[in-house]
Short mmCIF file of C-alpha atoms in Angstrom, two decimals:
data_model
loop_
_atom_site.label_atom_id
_atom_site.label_comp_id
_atom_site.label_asym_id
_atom_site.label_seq_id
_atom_site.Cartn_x
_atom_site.Cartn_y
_atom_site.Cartn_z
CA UNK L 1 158.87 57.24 35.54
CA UNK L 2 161.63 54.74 34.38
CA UNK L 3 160.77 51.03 36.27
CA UNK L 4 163.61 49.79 38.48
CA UNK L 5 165.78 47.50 37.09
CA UNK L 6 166.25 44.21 38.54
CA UNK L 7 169.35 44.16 40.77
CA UNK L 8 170.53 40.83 38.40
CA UNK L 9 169.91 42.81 35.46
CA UNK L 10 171.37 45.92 36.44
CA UNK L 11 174.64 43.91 37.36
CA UNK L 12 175.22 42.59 33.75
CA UNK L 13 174.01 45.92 32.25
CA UNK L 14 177.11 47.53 34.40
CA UNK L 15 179.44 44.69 33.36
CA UNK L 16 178.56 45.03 29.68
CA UNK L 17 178.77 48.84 29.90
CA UNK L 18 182.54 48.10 32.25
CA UNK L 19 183.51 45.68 29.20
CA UNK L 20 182.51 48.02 26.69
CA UNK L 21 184.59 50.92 28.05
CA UNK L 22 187.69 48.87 28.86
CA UNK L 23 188.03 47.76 25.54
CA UNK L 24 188.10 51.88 23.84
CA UNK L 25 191.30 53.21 23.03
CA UNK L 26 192.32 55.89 25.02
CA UNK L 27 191.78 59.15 22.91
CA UNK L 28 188.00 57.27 22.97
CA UNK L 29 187.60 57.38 26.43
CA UNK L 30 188.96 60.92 26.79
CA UNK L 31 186.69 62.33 23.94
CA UNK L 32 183.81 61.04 26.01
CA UNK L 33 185.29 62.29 28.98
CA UNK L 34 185.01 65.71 27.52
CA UNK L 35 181.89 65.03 26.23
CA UNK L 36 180.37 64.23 29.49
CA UNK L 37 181.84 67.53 31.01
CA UNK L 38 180.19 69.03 28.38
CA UNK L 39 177.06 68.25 28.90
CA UNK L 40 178.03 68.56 33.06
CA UNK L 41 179.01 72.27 32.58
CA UNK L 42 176.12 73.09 30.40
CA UNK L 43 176.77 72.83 26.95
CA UNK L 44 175.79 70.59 24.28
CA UNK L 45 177.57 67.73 25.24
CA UNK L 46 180.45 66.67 22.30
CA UNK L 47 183.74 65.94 22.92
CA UNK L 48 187.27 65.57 21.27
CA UNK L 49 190.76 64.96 20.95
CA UNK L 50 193.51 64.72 18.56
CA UNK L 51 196.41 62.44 18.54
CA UNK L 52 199.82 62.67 16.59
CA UNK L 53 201.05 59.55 14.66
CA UNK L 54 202.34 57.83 17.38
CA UNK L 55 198.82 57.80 18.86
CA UNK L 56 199.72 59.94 21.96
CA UNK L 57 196.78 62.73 22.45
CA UNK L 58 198.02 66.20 21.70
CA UNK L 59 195.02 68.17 22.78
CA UNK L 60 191.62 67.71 23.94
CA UNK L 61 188.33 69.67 23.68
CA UNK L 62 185.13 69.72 24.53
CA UNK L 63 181.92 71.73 23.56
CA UNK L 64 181.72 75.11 25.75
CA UNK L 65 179.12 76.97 23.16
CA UNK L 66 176.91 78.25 26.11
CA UNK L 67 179.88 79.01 28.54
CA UNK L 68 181.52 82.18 29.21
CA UNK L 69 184.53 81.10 31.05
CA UNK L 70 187.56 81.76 29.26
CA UNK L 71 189.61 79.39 30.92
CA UNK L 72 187.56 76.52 29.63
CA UNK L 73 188.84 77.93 26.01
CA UNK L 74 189.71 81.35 24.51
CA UNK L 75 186.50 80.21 22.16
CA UNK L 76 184.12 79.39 25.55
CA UNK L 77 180.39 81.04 24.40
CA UNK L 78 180.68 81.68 20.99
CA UNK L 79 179.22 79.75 17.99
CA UNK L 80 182.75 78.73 17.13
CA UNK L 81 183.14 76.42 20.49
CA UNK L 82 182.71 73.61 19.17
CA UNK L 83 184.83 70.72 20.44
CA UNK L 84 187.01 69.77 17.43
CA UNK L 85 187.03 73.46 16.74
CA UNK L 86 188.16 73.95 20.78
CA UNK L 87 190.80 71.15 20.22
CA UNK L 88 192.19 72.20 17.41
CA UNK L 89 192.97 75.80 17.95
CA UNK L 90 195.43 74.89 20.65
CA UNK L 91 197.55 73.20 17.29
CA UNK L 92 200.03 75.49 16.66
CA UNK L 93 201.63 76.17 13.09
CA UNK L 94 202.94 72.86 12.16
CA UNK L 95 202.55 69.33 9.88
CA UNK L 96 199.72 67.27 10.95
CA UNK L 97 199.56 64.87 8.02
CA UNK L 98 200.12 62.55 10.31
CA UNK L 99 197.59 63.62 13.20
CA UNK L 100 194.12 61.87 13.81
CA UNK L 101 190.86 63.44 15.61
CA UNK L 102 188.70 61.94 17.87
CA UNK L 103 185.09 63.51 17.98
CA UNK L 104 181.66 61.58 19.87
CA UNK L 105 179.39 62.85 17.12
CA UNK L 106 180.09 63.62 13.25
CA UNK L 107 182.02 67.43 12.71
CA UNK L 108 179.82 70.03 10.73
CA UNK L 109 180.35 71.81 7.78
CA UNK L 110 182.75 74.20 10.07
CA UNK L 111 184.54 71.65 11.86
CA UNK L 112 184.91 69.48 8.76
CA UNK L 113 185.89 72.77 6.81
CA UNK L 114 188.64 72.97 9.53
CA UNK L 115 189.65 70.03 9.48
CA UNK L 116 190.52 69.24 5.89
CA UNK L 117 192.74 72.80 6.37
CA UNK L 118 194.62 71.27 9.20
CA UNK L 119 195.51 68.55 6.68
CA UNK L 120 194.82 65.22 9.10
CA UNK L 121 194.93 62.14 8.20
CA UNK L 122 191.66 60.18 9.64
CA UNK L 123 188.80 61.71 11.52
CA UNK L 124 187.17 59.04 13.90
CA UNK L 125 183.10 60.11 15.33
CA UNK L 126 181.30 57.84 17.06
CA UNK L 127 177.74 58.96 15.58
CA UNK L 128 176.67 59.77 12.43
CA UNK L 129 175.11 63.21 12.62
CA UNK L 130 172.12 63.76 9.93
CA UNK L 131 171.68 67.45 9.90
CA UNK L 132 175.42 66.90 7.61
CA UNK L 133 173.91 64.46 5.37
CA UNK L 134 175.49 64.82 1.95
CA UNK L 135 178.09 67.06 3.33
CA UNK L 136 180.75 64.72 2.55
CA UNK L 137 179.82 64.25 -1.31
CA UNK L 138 179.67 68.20 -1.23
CA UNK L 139 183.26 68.23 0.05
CA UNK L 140 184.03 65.74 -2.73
CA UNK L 141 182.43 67.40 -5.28
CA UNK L 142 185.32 70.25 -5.12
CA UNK L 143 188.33 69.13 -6.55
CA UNK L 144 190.44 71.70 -3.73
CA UNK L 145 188.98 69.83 -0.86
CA UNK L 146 188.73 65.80 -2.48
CA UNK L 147 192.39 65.83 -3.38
CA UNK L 148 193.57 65.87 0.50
CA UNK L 149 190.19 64.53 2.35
CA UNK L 150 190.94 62.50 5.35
CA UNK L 151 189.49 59.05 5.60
CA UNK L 152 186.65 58.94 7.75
CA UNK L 153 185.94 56.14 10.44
CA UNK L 154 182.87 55.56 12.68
CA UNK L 155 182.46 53.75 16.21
CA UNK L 156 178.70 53.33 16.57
CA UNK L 157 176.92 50.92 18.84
CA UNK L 158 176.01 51.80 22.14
CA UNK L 159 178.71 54.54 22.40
CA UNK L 160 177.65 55.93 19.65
CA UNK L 161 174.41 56.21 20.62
CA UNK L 162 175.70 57.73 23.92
CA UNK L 163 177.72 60.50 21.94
CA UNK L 164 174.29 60.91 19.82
CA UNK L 165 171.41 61.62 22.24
CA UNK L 166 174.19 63.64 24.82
CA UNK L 167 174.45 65.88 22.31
CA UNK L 168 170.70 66.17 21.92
CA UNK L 169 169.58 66.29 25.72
CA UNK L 170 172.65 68.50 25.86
CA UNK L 171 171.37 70.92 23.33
CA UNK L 172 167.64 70.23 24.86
CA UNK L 173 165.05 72.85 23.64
CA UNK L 174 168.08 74.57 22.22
CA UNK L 175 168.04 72.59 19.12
CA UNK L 176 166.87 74.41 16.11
CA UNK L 177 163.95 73.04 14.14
CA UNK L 178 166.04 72.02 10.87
CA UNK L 179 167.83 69.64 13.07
CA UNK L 180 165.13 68.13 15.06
CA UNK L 181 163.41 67.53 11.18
CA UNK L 182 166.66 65.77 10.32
CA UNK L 183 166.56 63.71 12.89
CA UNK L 184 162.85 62.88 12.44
CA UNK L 185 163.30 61.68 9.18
CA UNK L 186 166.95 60.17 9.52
CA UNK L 187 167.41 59.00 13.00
CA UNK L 188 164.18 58.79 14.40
CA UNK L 189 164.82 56.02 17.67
CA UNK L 190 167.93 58.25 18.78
CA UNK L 191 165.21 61.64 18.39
CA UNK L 192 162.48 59.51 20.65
CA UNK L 193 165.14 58.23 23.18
CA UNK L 194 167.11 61.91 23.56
CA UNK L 195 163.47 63.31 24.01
CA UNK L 196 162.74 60.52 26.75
CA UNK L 197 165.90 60.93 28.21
CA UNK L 198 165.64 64.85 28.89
CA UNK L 199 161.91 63.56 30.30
CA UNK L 200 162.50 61.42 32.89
CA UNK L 201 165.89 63.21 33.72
CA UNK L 202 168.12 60.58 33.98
CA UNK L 203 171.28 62.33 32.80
CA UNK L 204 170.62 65.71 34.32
CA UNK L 205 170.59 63.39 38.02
CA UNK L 206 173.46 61.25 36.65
CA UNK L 207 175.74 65.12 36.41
CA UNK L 208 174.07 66.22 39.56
CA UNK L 209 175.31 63.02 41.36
CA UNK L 210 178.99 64.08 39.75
CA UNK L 211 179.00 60.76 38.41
CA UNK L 212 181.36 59.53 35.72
CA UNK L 213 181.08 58.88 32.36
CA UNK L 214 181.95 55.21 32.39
CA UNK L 215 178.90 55.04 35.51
CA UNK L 216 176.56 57.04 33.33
CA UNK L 217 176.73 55.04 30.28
CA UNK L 218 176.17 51.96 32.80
CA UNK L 219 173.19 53.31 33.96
CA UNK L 220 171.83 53.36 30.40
CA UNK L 221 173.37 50.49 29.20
CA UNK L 222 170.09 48.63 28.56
CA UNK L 223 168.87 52.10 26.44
CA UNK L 224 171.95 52.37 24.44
CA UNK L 225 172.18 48.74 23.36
CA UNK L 226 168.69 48.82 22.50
CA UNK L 227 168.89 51.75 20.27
CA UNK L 228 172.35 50.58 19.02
CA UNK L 229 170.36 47.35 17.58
CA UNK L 230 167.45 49.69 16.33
CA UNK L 231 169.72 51.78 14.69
CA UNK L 232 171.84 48.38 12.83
CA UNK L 233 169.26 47.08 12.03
CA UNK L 234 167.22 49.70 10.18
CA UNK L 235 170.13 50.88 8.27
CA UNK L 236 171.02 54.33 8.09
CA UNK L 237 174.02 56.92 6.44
CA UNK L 238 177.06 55.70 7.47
CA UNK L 239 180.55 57.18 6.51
CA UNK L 240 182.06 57.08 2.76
#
């Protein structure tokens, strides 16, 4: 059981959370946005978008791995759903050198892959994913991929710890064992507060309720910023 939160404290945890949100960009908000209906629809709960050099969003994605409908996305239940991967593949032939993508946790090796062949500019995550740890040097390490590698940005803090353990309690008892190891040894408070979060079912009632993103993130607000602090202050990989 999670105690009740005092009504004064659960006022400034929604007014940090409302300040918090207000002050993302817009392709932010939206990439959580599809995270959230993600995670809502059953899937693992990562989101994205990509904007052209002007900043306007150009298409939008989310993570529809263990869905079947194909009007979500022509990709909707196979391994290739993934929501950069989603986003991207409604890009058609054209020069995105310009072109940014917005994703709420760190791309694999696949989306990364795709990525770099798309030939954008900046890739924005908002958590640092450590299954991929020492993917980036890898990419480096080959002279075809480091010539053109996009520079790589990360938002962190208590959105990023949103993005992080969504995409855990969305993946669940799903997760394969490599990546629950990772995140033992690299990550360890987001690992503990996913786990607790698919416990005491906070987020499952938060979708059931058809509540928003910016209203879920409120109701964790106290969570996130905690872990966000956890997380600063004992270090961690952070993007080259």
């Amino acid at each position: 059981m999670v105690p009740a939160m005092h009504e004064e404290d659960a006022e400034a945890a929604r007014a940090g959370a409302g300040a918090t949100w207000e002050a993302l960009t817009a392709p932010w908000k939206r990439a959580f946005e599809e995270a959230w209906a993600s995670f809502c629809a059953g899937s693992a709960g990562v989101g994205a978008v990509v904007v052209d050099g002007s900043g306007e969003i150009v298409s939008a994605g989310r993570n529809c791995m263990f869905e079947d409908d194909p009007e979500v996305s022509p990709l909707a239940g196979s391994r290739m759903a993934h929501a950069e991967m989603v986003a991207l593949q409604q890009m058609r032939r054209g020069d995105f050198d310009d072109h940014e993508i917005y994703s709420t946790f760190e791309p694999c090796l696949m989306c990364a892959a795709t990525i770099r062949m798309y030939h954008l500019r900046r890739v924005h995550f908002a958590a640092v994913d450590p299954l991929w740890d020492g993917l980036e040097e890898a990419f480096r390490s080959a002279p075809v991929l480091a010539r053109r590698m996009p520079e790589r940005t990360v938002l962190g803090g208590p959105f990023g710890v949103f993005g992080h353990v969504l995409h855990l309690c969305g993946l669940g008892e799903r997760m394969p064992e490599i990546m629950v190891t990772a995140h033992g040894t690299l990550a360890p408070e987001l690992l503990v507060l996913g786990r607790r979060l698919e416990r005491d079912g906070r987020l499952t009632t938060l979708s059931a309720r058809a509540a928003t993103v910016d209203l879920a993130v409120a109701e964790l607000w106290d969570d996130l910023s905690g872990a966000a602090a956890l997380a600063g202050a004992s270090g961690g990989r952070t993007a080259l």
